[in-house]
Coordinates of C-alpha atoms and ligand atoms in Angstrom, one line a residue:
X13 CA 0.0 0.0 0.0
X14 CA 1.1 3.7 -1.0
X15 CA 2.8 5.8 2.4
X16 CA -0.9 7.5 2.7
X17 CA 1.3 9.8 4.9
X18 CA 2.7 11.5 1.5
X19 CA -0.8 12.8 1.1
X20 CA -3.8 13.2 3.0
X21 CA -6.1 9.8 3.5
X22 CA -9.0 10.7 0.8
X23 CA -12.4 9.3 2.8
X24 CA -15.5 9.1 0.6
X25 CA -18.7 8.4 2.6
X26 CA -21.4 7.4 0.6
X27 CA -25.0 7.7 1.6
X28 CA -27.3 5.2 -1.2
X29 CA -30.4 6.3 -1.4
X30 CA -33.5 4.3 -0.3
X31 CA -35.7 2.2 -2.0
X32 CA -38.9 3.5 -1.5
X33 CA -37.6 7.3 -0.8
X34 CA -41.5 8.9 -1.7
X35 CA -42.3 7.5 1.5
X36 CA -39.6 8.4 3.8
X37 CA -38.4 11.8 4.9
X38 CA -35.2 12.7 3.9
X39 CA -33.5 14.5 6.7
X40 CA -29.7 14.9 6.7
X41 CA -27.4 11.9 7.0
X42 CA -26.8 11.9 10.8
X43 CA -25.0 9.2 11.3
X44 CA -22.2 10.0 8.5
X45 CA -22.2 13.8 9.6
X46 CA -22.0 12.2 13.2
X47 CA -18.9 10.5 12.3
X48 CA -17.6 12.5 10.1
X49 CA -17.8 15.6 12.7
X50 CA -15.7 12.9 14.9
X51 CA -12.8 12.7 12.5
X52 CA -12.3 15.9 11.4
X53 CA -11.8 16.7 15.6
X54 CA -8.9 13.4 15.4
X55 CA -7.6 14.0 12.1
X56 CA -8.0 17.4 11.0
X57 CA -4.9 18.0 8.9
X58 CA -4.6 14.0 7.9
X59 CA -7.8 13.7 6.1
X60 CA -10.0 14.7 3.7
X61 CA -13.4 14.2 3.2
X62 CA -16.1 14.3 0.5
X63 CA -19.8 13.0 1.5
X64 CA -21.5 11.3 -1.8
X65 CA -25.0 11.4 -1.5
X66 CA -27.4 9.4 -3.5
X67 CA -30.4 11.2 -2.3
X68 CA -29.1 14.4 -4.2
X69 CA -27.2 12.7 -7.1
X70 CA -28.1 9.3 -8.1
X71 CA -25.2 8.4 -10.3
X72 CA -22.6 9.1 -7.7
X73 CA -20.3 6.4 -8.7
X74 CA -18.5 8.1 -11.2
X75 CA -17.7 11.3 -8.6
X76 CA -16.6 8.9 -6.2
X77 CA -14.0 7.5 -8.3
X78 CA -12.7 11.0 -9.8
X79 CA -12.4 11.9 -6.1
X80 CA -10.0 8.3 -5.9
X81 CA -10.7 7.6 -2.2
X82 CA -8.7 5.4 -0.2
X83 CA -11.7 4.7 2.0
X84 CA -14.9 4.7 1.1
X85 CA -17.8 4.6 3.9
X86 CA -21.0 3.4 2.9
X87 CA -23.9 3.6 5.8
X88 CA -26.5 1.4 5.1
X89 CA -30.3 1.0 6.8
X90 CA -32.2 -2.0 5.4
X91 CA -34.7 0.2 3.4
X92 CA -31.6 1.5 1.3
X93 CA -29.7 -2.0 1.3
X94 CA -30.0 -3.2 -1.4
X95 CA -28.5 0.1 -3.4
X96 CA -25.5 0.0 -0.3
X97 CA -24.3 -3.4 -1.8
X98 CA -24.9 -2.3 -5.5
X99 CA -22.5 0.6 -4.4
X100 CA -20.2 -1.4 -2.7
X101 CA -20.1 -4.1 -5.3
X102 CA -19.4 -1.8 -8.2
X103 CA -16.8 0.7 -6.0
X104 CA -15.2 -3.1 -5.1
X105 CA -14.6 -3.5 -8.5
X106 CA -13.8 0.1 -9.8
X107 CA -11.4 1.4 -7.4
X108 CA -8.5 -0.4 -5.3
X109 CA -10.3 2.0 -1.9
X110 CA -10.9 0.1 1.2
X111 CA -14.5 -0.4 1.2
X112 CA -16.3 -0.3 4.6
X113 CA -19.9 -0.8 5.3
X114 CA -21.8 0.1 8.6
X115 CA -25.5 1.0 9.7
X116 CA -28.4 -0.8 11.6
X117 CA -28.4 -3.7 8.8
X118 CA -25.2 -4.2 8.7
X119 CA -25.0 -4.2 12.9
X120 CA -27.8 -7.1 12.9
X121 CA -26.6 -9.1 9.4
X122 CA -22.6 -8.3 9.8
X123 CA -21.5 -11.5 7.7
X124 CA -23.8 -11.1 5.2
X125 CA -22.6 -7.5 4.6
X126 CA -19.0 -8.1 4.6
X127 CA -19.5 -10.1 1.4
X128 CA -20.0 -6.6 -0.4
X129 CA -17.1 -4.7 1.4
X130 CA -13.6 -5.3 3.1
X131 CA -15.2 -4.3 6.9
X132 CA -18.3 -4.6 8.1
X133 CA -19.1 -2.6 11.1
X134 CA -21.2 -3.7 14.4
X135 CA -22.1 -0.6 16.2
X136 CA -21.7 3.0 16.5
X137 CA -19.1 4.3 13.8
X138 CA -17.6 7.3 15.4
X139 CA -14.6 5.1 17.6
X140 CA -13.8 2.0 15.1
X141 CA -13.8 4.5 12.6
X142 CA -11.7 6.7 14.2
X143 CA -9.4 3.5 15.1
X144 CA -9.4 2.3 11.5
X145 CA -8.4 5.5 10.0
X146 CA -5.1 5.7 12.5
X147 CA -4.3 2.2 11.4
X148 CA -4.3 3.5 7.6
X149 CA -3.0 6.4 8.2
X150 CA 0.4 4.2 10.3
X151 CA -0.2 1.3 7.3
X152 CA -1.8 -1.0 9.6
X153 CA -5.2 -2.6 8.7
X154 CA -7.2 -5.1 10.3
X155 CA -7.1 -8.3 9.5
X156 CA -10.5 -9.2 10.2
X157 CA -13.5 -7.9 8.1
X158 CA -16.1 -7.7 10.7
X159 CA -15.5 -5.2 13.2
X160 CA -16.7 -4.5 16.5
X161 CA -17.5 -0.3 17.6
X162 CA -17.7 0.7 20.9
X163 CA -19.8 2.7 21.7
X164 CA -19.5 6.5 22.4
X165 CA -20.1 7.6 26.1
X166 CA -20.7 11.1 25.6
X167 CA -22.4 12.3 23.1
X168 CA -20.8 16.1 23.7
X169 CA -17.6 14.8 22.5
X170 CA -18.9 14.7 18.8
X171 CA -18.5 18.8 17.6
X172 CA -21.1 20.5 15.6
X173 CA -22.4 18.8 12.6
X174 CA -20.7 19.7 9.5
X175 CA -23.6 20.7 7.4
X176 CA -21.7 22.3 4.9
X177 CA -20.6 18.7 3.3
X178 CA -24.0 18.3 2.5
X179 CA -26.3 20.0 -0.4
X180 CA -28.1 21.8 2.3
X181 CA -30.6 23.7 0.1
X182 CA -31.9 19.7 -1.0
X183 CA -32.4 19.1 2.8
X184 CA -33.8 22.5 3.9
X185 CA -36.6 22.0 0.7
X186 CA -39.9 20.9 2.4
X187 CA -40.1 18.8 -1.0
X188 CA -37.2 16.5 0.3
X189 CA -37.0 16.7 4.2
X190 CA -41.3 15.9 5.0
X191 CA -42.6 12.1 4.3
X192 CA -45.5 12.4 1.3
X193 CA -47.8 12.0 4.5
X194 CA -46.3 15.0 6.0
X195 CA -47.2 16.9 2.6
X196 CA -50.8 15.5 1.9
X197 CA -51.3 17.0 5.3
X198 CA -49.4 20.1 5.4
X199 CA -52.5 21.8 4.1
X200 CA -53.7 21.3 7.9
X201 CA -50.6 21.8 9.9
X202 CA -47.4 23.2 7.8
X203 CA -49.5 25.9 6.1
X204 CA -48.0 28.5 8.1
X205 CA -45.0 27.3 8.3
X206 CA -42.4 28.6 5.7
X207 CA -40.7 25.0 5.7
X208 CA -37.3 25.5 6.5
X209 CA -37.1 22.5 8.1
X210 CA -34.0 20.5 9.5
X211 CA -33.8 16.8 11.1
X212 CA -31.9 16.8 14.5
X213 CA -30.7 13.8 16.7
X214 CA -30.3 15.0 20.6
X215 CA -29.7 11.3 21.9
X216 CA -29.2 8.0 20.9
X217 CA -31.6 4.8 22.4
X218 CA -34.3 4.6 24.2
X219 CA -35.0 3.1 27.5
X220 CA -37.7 0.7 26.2
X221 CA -38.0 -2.7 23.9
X222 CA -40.4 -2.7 21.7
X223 CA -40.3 -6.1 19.7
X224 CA -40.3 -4.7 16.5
X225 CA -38.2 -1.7 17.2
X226 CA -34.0 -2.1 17.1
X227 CA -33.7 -0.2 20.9
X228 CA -35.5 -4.7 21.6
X229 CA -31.8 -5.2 21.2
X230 CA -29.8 -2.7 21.5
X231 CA -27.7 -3.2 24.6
X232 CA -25.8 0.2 25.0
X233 CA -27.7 2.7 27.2
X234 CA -29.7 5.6 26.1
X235 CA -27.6 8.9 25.9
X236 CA -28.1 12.2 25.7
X237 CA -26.6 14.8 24.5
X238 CA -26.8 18.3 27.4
X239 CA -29.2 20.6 27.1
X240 CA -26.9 23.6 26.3
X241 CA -25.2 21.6 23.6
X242 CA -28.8 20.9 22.2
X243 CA -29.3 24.8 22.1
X244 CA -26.1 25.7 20.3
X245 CA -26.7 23.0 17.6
X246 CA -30.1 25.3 17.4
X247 CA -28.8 28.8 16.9
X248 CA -26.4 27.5 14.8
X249 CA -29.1 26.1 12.5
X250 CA -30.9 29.2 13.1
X251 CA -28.5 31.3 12.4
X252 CA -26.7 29.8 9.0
X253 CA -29.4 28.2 7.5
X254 CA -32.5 30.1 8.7
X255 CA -34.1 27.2 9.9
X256 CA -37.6 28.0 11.5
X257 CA -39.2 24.3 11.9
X258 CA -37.1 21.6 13.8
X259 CA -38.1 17.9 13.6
X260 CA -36.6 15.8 16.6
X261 CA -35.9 12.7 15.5
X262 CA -34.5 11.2 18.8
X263 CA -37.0 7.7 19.2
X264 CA -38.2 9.2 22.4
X265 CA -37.4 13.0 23.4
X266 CA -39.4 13.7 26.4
X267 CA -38.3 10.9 28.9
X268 CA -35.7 12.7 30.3
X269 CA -37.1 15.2 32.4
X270 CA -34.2 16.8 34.0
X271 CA -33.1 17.3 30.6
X272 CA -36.1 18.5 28.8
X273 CA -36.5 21.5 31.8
X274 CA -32.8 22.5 30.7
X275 CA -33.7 22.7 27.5
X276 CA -36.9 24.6 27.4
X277 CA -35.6 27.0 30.3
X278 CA -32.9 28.1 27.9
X279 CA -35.3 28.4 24.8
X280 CA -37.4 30.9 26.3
X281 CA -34.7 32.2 28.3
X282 CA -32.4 33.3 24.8
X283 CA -36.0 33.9 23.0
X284 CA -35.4 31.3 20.6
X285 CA -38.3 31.1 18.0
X286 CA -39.0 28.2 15.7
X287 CA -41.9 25.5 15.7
X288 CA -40.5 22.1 16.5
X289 CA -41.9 18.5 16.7
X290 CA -40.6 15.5 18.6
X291 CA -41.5 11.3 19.1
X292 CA -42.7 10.5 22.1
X293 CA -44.8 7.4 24.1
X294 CA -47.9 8.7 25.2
X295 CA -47.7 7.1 28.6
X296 CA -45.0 9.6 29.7
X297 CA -46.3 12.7 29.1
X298 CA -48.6 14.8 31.6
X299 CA -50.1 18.0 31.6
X300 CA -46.7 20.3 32.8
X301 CA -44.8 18.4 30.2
X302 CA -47.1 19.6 27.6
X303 CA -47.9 23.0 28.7
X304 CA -43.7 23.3 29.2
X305 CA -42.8 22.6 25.5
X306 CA -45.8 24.2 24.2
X307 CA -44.8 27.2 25.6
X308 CA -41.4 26.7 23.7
X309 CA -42.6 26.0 20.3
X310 CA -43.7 22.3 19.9
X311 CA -46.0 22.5 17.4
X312 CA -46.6 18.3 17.3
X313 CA -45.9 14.7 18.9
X314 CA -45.7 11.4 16.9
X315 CA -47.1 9.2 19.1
X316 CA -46.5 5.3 18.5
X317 CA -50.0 4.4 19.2
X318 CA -49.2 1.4 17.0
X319 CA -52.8 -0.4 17.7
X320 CA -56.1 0.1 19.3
X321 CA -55.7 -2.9 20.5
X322 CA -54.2 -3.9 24.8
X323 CA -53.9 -7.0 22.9
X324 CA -51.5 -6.0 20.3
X325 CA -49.5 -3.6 22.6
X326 CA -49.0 -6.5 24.7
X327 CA -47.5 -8.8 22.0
X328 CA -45.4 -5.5 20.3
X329 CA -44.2 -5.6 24.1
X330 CA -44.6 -2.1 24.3
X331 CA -44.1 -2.1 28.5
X332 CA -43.9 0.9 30.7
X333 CA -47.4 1.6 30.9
X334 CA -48.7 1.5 27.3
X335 CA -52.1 1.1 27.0
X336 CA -54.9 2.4 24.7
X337 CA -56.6 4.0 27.5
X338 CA -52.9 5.8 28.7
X339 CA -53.4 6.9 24.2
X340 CA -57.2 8.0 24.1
X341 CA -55.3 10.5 27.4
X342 CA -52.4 11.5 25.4
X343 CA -54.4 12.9 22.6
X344 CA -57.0 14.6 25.2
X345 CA -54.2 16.3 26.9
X346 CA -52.5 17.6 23.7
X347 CA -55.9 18.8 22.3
X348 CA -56.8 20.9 25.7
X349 CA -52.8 22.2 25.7
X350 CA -53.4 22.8 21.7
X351 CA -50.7 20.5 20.8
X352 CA -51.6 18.4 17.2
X353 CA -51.3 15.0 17.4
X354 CA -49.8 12.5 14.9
X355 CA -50.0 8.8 15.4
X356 CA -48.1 5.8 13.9
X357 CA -50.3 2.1 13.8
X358 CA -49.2 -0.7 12.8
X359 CA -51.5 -3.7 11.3
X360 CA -50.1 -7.3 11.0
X361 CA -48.5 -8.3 14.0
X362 CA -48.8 -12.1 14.4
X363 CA -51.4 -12.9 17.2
X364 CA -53.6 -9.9 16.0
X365 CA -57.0 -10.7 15.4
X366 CA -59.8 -9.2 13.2
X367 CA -61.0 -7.9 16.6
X368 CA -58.1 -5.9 17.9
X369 CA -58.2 -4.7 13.8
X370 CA -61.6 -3.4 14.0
X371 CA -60.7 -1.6 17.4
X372 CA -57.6 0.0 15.3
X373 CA -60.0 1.5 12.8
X374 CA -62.3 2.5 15.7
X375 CA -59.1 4.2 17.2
X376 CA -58.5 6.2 14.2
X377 CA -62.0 7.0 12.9
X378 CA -62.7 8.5 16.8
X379 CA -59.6 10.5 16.9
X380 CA -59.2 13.9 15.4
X381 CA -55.7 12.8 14.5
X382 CA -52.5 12.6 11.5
X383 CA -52.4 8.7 10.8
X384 CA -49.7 6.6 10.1
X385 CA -50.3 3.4 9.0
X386 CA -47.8 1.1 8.4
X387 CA -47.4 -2.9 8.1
X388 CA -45.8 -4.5 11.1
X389 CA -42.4 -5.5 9.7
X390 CA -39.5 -8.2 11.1
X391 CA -36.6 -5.6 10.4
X392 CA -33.1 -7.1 11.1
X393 CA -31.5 -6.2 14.9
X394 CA -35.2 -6.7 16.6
X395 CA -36.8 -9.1 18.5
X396 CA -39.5 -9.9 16.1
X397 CA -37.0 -10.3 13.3
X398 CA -35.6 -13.2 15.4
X399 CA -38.5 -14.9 16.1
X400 CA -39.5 -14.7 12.4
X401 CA -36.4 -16.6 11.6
X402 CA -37.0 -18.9 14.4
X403 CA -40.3 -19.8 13.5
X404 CA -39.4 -20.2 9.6
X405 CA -41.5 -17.1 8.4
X406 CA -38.2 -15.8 6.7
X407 CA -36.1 -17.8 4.6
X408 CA -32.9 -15.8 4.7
X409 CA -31.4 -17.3 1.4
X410 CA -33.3 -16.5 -0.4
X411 CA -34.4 -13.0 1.4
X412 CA -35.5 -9.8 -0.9
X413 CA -35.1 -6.9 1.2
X414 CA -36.8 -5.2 -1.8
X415 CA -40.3 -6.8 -0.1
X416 CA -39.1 -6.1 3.5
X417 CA -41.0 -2.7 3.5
X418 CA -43.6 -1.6 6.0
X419 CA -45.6 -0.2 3.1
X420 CA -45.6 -2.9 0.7
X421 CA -45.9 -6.5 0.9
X422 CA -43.7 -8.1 3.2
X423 CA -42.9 -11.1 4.8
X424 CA -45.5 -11.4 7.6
X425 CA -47.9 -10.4 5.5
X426 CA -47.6 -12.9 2.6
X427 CA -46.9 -15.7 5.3
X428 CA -48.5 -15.4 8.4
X429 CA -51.2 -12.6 8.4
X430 CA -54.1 -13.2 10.4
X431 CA -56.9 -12.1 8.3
X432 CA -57.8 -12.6 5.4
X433 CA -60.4 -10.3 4.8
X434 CA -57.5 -7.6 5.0
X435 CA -55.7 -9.4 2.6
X436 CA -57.4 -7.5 -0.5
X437 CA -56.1 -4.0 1.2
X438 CA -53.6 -2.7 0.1
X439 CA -51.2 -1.1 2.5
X440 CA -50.6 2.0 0.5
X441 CA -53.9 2.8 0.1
X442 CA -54.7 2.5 3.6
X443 CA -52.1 4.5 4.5
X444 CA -52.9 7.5 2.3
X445 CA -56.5 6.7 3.2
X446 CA -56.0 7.3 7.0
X447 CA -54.1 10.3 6.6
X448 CA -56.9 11.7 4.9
X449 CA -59.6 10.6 7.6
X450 CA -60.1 14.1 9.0
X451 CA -63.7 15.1 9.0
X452 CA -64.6 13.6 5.5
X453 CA -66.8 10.6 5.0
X454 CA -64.8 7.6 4.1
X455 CA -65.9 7.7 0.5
X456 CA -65.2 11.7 -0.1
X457 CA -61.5 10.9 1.1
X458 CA -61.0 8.2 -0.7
X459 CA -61.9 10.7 -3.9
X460 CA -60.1 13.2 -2.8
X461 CA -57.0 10.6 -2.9
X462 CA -57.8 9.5 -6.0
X463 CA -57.9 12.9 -7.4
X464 CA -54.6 14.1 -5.7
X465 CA -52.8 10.8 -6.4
X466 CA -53.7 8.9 -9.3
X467 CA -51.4 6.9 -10.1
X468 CA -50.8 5.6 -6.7
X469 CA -54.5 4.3 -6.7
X470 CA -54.1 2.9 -10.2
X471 CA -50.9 0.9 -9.4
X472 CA -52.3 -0.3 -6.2
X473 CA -56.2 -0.6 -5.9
X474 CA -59.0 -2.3 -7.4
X475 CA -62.8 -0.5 -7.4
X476 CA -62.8 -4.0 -4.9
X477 CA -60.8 -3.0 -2.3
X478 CA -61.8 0.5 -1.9
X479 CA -65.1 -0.7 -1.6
X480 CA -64.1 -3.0 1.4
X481 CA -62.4 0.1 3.0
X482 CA -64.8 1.9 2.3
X483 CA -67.4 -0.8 4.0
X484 CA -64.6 -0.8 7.4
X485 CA -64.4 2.8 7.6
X486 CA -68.3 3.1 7.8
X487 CA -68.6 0.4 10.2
Ligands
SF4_6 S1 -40.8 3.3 22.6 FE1 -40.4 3.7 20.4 S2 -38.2 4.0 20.3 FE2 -38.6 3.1 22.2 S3 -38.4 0.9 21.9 FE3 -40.6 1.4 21.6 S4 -40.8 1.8 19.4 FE4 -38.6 1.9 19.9

């Protein structure tokens, strides 16, 4: 290998873009700027650093090899895996770089992903990475292909994000950075908002286990970063990129409640004005909790309601004290504190029956609420994922990730769904359909769909099955 110490190391990171991206909101890469902030603090005048992002160009392959890495780091999720191991394949065979893959897929299916890349990464990137790097920049490489990242205590340690490796105008346009659900609803909500919208991350975990969530295995503890750092990240966005809506996307931001006071004493304290949302479970808000980040600018909570069902939240092993009842409270309590309310369900969780269904529907026609529906999926690094493979539901050799989508077919829902009745449904449609439940009979809003997205309707419906949603909504 060429002294790398002649020159600087050239790291590409490569962010592949995701299968289905209509459906998924395209905030900024955090886990590449993450690491990449991390780096720069180790290696300043050693490296240099490009981040290729699919998302913005899709042919990136050929700028990656003008750039002629000598690392390339691709981050992969399973909704963007199969593209990460085109990427890698193709980069493989293109360039001589050391090819490195890492991400939640590759952390749950780390043999499997070293067959597309020299090193496969199992956990957080920022310390192997920074370890790997050293070794190439002293010749020294490991010799094994799956490698094992500690992870990082404090989150503080990690500087400031380095937006400006990004096409930031793509992530600030409310075209890219809201789902398609966000946009069929922003006539409701983000009307008034002029959509300069960023993504942040203000901790990593969460203290719960949710089957079909990857915190069911995660084993490192939930961290935060402070309160004051969470602020500067804010003004800074504020400040250089005029950002006026902030979406948390931490999987639960109002456990900690030390924290959370910090936080929204020092908004109102420094005046700080922008509209923000955040994830949280219903069962640990209350009324001061509310009032408290109201008074600071949360606009909205994504609540995972996942089911109307005790039955289902039971075998999602939601814990704490999830229950539909604890829900139904949620939403009363953000309605009185005028607080909207956006809930993610989930349908096809093996066990559910036709009954805890129907009380799904109920759920969502009774609630004046934003609906997410989604399929329950076996994604890789959960408990459910496990048990799928256990019990046979998923024959991992001949797997096609391309199917493993919460929107589209997947495996439990080919193999082991419980009703049949639903099987006619399809997910898409039932999705845009329940984001448009509002205040409008069942069979306005499925017109109004039609209208606004045509061609969704004609590649996924038959007059059949909007006639049996129709028939459930009315029921
Ligand atoms: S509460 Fe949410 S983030 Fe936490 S484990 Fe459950 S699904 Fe995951």
């Amino acid at each position: 290998m060429k002294d790398l110490k002649d020159d600087k190391l050239r790291i590409a990171f490569v962010y592949p873009r995701p299968l289905l991206d209509d459906i998924m909101a395209n905030f900024q890469p955090l886990g590449i700027l993450n690491i990449v902030a991390y780096l720069e603090k180790h290696f300043q005048d050693e490296i240099t650093i490009r981040i290729f992002d699919q998302n913005v160009t899709p042919d990136i392959v050929e700028n990656i090899i003008k750039f002629k890495p000598q690392l390339v780091a691709v981050s992969a999720l399973t909704t963007n895996i199969l593209n990460a191991y085109r990427l890698c394949d193709e980069l493989r065979e293109k360039t001589d770089a050391k090819i490195l893959i890492g991400g939640k897929h590759v952390s749950a299916l780390p043999e499997e992903a070293a067959k597309h890349a020299h090193y496969a990464v199992v956990g957080e990137g920022e310390l192997i990475m920074k370890d790997l790097v050293e070794g190439m920049l002293n010749n020294k490489l490991p010799s094994e292909a799956i490698l094992h990242g500690p992870y990082i205590k404090d989150l503080d340690e990690i500087p400031p994000l380095p937006y400006h490796y990004l096409d930031m105008d793509f992530y600030l346009d409310p075209r890219h950075n809201i789902t398609a659900a966000m946009r069929l609803t922003r006539q409701t909500i983000f009307r008034k908002y002029k959509y300069h919208t960023i993504g942040m991350l203000t901790s990593r975990g969460c203290p719960f286990k949710c089957i079909f969530c990857y915190n069911s295995k995660k084993s490192s503890p939930v961290r935060y970063h402070s309160a004051e750092r969470c602020i500067e990240d804010i003004e800074r966005a504020i400040k250089e990129y005029n950002v006026d809506t902030i979406v948390f996307v931490d999987d639960e931001f109002l456990t900690n409640k030390k924290r959370l006071d910090e936080f929204c004493r020092l908004i109102n304290q420094k005046r700080l004005k922008f509209n923000w949302s955040c994830q949280a479970r219903a069962d640990v808000i209350n009324k001061e909790i509310l009032q408290l980040i109201k008074s600071c600018g949360c606009k909205l909570i994504n609540f995972g309601f996942e089911s109307g069902s005790d039955n289902v939240l039971k075998l999602l092993g939601k814990g704490g004290k999830s229950s539909v009842e604890a829900n139904l409270r949620a939403i009363q309590l953000c309605n009185n504190v005028g607080i909207k309310v956006s809930g993610s369900f989930m349908l096809g969780t093996p066990g559910e029956t036709l009954d805890d269904i129907n009380k799904t529907f109920k759920f969502i026609k009774e609630n004046k609420i934003i609906v997410g529906l989604a399929i329950t999926t076996p994604y890789p690094g959960t408990v459910l994922w496990d048990r799928c493979v256990e019990q046979g539901l998923i024959d991992m050799k001949n797997i096609d990730y391309s199917k493993l989508n919460f929107t589209l077919d997947n495996y439990l829902n080919n193999d082991v769904v419980p009703y049949d009745k639903f099987s006619k449904i399809h997910r898409g449609v039932m999705r845009y359909v329940a984001l448009f439940r509002m205040d409008l009979s069942p069979y306005e809003k499925i017109k109004r769909i039609s209208k606004r997205i045509p061609k969704l309707i004609r590649e996924t419906a038959d007059i059949e099955t909007l006639k049996t949603f129709k028939k459930l909504l009315s029921n």
